[in-house]
Amino acid sequence: MNEISRDAILADVTEVIRDIFDEYEGPVTPDLNAAKVPQWDSLAHVQLMVLLEKKFGIRFKMSEIQSFKNLGDVIASIENAQER
Amino acid sequence: MIPDRFDKLSSILKIQLQSFPEHENYLKRRFSGEMLEQLEFCEFVAGMIFALTKDDIKTFCDDYAWLSRMVIDEEVHFRRHSRYRLSSFAEAFEQVYSNNPFMTKYMNGLLMTQLWWRNHTEVLRFFRDSFLAGGGKDRDCVEIGPGHGLLLGMTVASDGCRSAEGWDISEASLANTSKALADLGVDLTKVTMREVNLFNAPEMQFDRIVFSEVLEHLEEPQAALQALFKICRPGGRIFVHAPVNSPAPDHLYLFRTPEEVVDMVSSVGFEILDTRFEPCTGASLARARKLDLTISAAVVARRS
Ligand SMILES: C[S@@+](CC[C@H](N)C(=O)[O-])C[C@H]1O[C@@H](n2cnc3c(N)ncnc32)[C@H](O)[C@@H]1O
């Protein structure tokens, strides 16, 4: 996959993460997940997913929303959707 | 996460975490930074929940876990479309109210939210401190849609309550509330439960009216408030509680700001005495407003 597009996606995702999880000050990297962010509970997860859907003009599958393990998975899915 | 001396709260929490371990982070946030008086109130609510659930507490905790997972689907829909999934009472009746096994689990889960959702607990505390407090005597009270019975139970037990009625259109719900009042040990001689549709209410008037988490279930909430104005004695008070941006399978009317709730209460002629806006667990009011998160809006108003 294309490194550059991944970095670009990560930059946009980071913006959304900073906005919604305003108490989290750690690094935003592909291995970031809910366990590392106290504000990232199951409802916030949905809010995050839909904000990303809107930002990238895509639609995740319900099964994806429930199974993403970290931001890396999310970014891969966004990249896939954009290529289609 | 909770001092040992709040033993009822601690033991319910332990049972809840056994049934729903993924919820640990949420519940940690729920209780972090709570002041002593808030924890004391939680202990009081935990006591009522124990009285209501008895040996069945584990089922209620399981049903809360079920409810938390179910509202996720509603949340996805709400975030994507910025509206609630259902808009007519007929649909809600078909999908929710007439489905007894679903309703039982839903009601059980909602009882637990009185403790696990900080906005619910705080509204209950506001109900006690702003609406029920303040002395007075010979008050005739009514709650419409009393559900789990905590508010009606607290009303019956409050100073100055002479009589209390519980009205609902659902026979099952009335039976549930009656059982709850008996389990809470309140003075049942003061209580009358009736099958009443608010839109077709008997010609009675009351000094205290409780209307909690019903407005958002209606197609025409303003008409309900007009009906409540009629049954309020001049000088009497009303407590209205409705959530903002709160997707649920039976929520029809979407309030987008807490001010919309307050304005609707005053639009039918009530004079607003006190308001309380409580954001959902983990959010400040400012952040809840910015991200359109759930806020519980509670209003105490008077018919002058
Ligand atoms: C979600 S429950 C409220 C539970 C409780 N009051 C609370 O604060 O959690 C809403 C109740 O309002 C009742 N209800 C809805 N429309 C009504 C009407 N027109 N007249 C009387 N009761 C009504 C429903 O049957 C239901 O039991």
Tab-separated table of N, CA and C and ligand atoms in Angstrom, chain B residues 89 97 107 110 114 143-148 151 167-170 173 196-199 212-214 217-218 241 250, ligand 1:
chain	number	residue	atom	x	y	z
B	89	PHE	N	-45.713	6.962	17.128
B	89	PHE	CA	-46.041	6.144	18.286
B	89	PHE	C	-46.429	4.730	17.847
B	97	TYR	N	-43.130	-1.382	22.638
B	97	TYR	CA	-44.069	-1.513	23.755
B	97	TYR	C	-44.828	-2.831	23.764
B	107	MET	N	-36.702	-2.266	30.569
B	107	MET	CA	-37.031	-1.595	31.833
B	107	MET	C	-36.022	-1.938	32.932
B	110	LEU	N	-32.909	-0.033	32.263
B	110	LEU	CA	-33.081	1.398	32.557
B	110	LEU	C	-33.020	1.685	34.050
B	114	GLN	N	-30.055	4.419	36.367
B	114	GLN	CA	-30.230	5.453	37.389
B	114	GLN	C	-28.961	5.585	38.234
B	143	GLU	N	-47.545	11.261	39.309
B	143	GLU	CA	-46.500	11.058	38.307
B	143	GLU	C	-47.141	10.386	37.095
B	144	ILE	N	-46.826	10.910	35.916
B	144	ILE	CA	-47.303	10.288	34.679
B	144	ILE	C	-46.170	9.467	34.087
B	145	GLY	N	-46.428	8.189	33.866
B	145	GLY	CA	-45.391	7.292	33.348
B	145	GLY	C	-44.353	6.954	34.405
B	146	PRO	N	-44.762	6.442	35.567
B	146	PRO	CA	-43.819	6.277	36.685
B	146	PRO	C	-42.799	5.152	36.519
B	147	GLY	N	-42.994	4.253	35.571
B	147	GLY	CA	-41.966	3.255	35.233
B	147	GLY	C	-41.379	2.507	36.411
B	148	HIS	N	-40.060	2.664	36.603
B	148	HIS	CA	-39.361	1.915	37.665
B	148	HIS	C	-39.799	2.307	39.068
B	151	LEU	N	-38.979	7.662	41.354
B	151	LEU	CA	-39.409	9.043	41.609
B	151	LEU	C	-40.725	9.077	42.374
B	167	TRP	N	-50.017	7.441	36.989
B	167	TRP	CA	-50.840	7.233	35.786
B	167	TRP	C	-49.990	6.665	34.666
B	168	ASP	N	-50.546	5.723	33.967
B	168	ASP	CA	-49.858	5.207	32.782
B	168	ASP	C	-50.890	4.580	31.852
B	169	ILE	N	-50.560	4.548	30.563
B	169	ILE	CA	-51.444	3.877	29.604
B	169	ILE	C	-51.132	2.387	29.534
B	170	SER	N	-50.009	1.988	30.116
B	170	SER	CA	-49.607	0.588	30.010
B	170	SER	C	-49.908	-0.152	31.305
B	173	SER	N	-46.833	-1.669	32.844
B	173	SER	CA	-46.001	-0.693	33.530
B	173	SER	C	-46.603	-0.332	34.895
B	196	VAL	N	-54.502	5.683	32.917
B	196	VAL	CA	-54.965	6.970	32.400
B	196	VAL	C	-54.096	7.374	31.225
B	197	ASN	N	-54.735	7.847	30.177
B	197	ASN	CA	-53.997	8.490	29.102
B	197	ASN	C	-53.999	9.987	29.384
B	198	LEU	N	-52.809	10.551	29.488
B	198	LEU	CA	-52.687	11.970	29.820
B	198	LEU	C	-53.550	12.853	28.913
B	199	PHE	N	-53.696	12.436	27.649
B	199	PHE	CA	-54.459	13.256	26.707
B	199	PHE	C	-55.963	13.156	26.932
B	212	SER	N	-41.179	12.486	33.978
B	212	SER	CA	-39.760	12.207	33.744
B	212	SER	C	-39.575	11.198	32.626
B	213	GLU	N	-38.848	11.592	31.612
B	213	GLU	CA	-38.530	10.730	30.482
B	213	GLU	C	-39.791	10.175	29.813
B	214	VAL	N	-40.721	11.083	29.583
B	214	VAL	CA	-41.908	10.725	28.805
B	214	VAL	C	-42.016	11.608	27.550
B	217	HIS	N	-40.885	10.498	24.233
B	217	HIS	CA	-41.565	9.313	23.702
B	217	HIS	C	-42.829	9.675	22.943
B	218	LEU	N	-43.120	10.977	22.861
B	218	LEU	CA	-44.411	11.398	22.311
B	218	LEU	C	-44.247	12.055	20.944
B	241	HIS	N	-38.417	16.160	33.053
B	241	HIS	CA	-37.068	15.691	32.728
B	241	HIS	C	-37.125	15.033	31.354
B	250	ASP	N	-37.270	3.691	21.485
B	250	ASP	CA	-38.623	4.237	21.588
B	250	ASP	C	-38.630	5.759	21.752
C	1	LIG	C1	-39.671	5.627	29.691
C	1	LIG	S1	-41.065	5.474	30.723
C	1	LIG	C2	-40.653	6.623	32.025
C	1	LIG	C3	-39.935	5.974	33.185
C	1	LIG	C4	-39.642	6.826	34.399
C	1	LIG	N1	-40.588	7.883	34.605
C	1	LIG	C5	-38.231	7.383	34.354
C	1	LIG	O1	-38.072	8.556	34.681
C	1	LIG	O2	-37.293	6.663	34.053
C	1	LIG	C6	-42.388	6.267	29.840
C	1	LIG	C7	-43.779	5.838	30.306
C	1	LIG	O3	-44.739	6.800	29.856
C	1	LIG	C8	-45.949	6.111	29.553
C	1	LIG	N2	-46.772	6.936	28.655
C	1	LIG	C9	-46.500	7.247	27.358
C	1	LIG	N3	-47.502	8.002	26.838
C	1	LIG	C10	-48.419	8.209	27.825
C	1	LIG	C11	-49.658	8.920	27.910
C	1	LIG	N4	-50.166	9.568	26.855
C	1	LIG	N5	-50.336	8.909	29.081
C	1	LIG	C12	-49.827	8.250	30.154
C	1	LIG	N6	-48.664	7.566	30.140
C	1	LIG	C13	-47.950	7.529	28.995
C	1	LIG	C14	-45.429	4.813	28.907
C	1	LIG	O4	-46.421	3.800	28.948
C	1	LIG	C15	-44.219	4.500	29.768
C	1	LIG	O5	-44.521	3.624	30.826
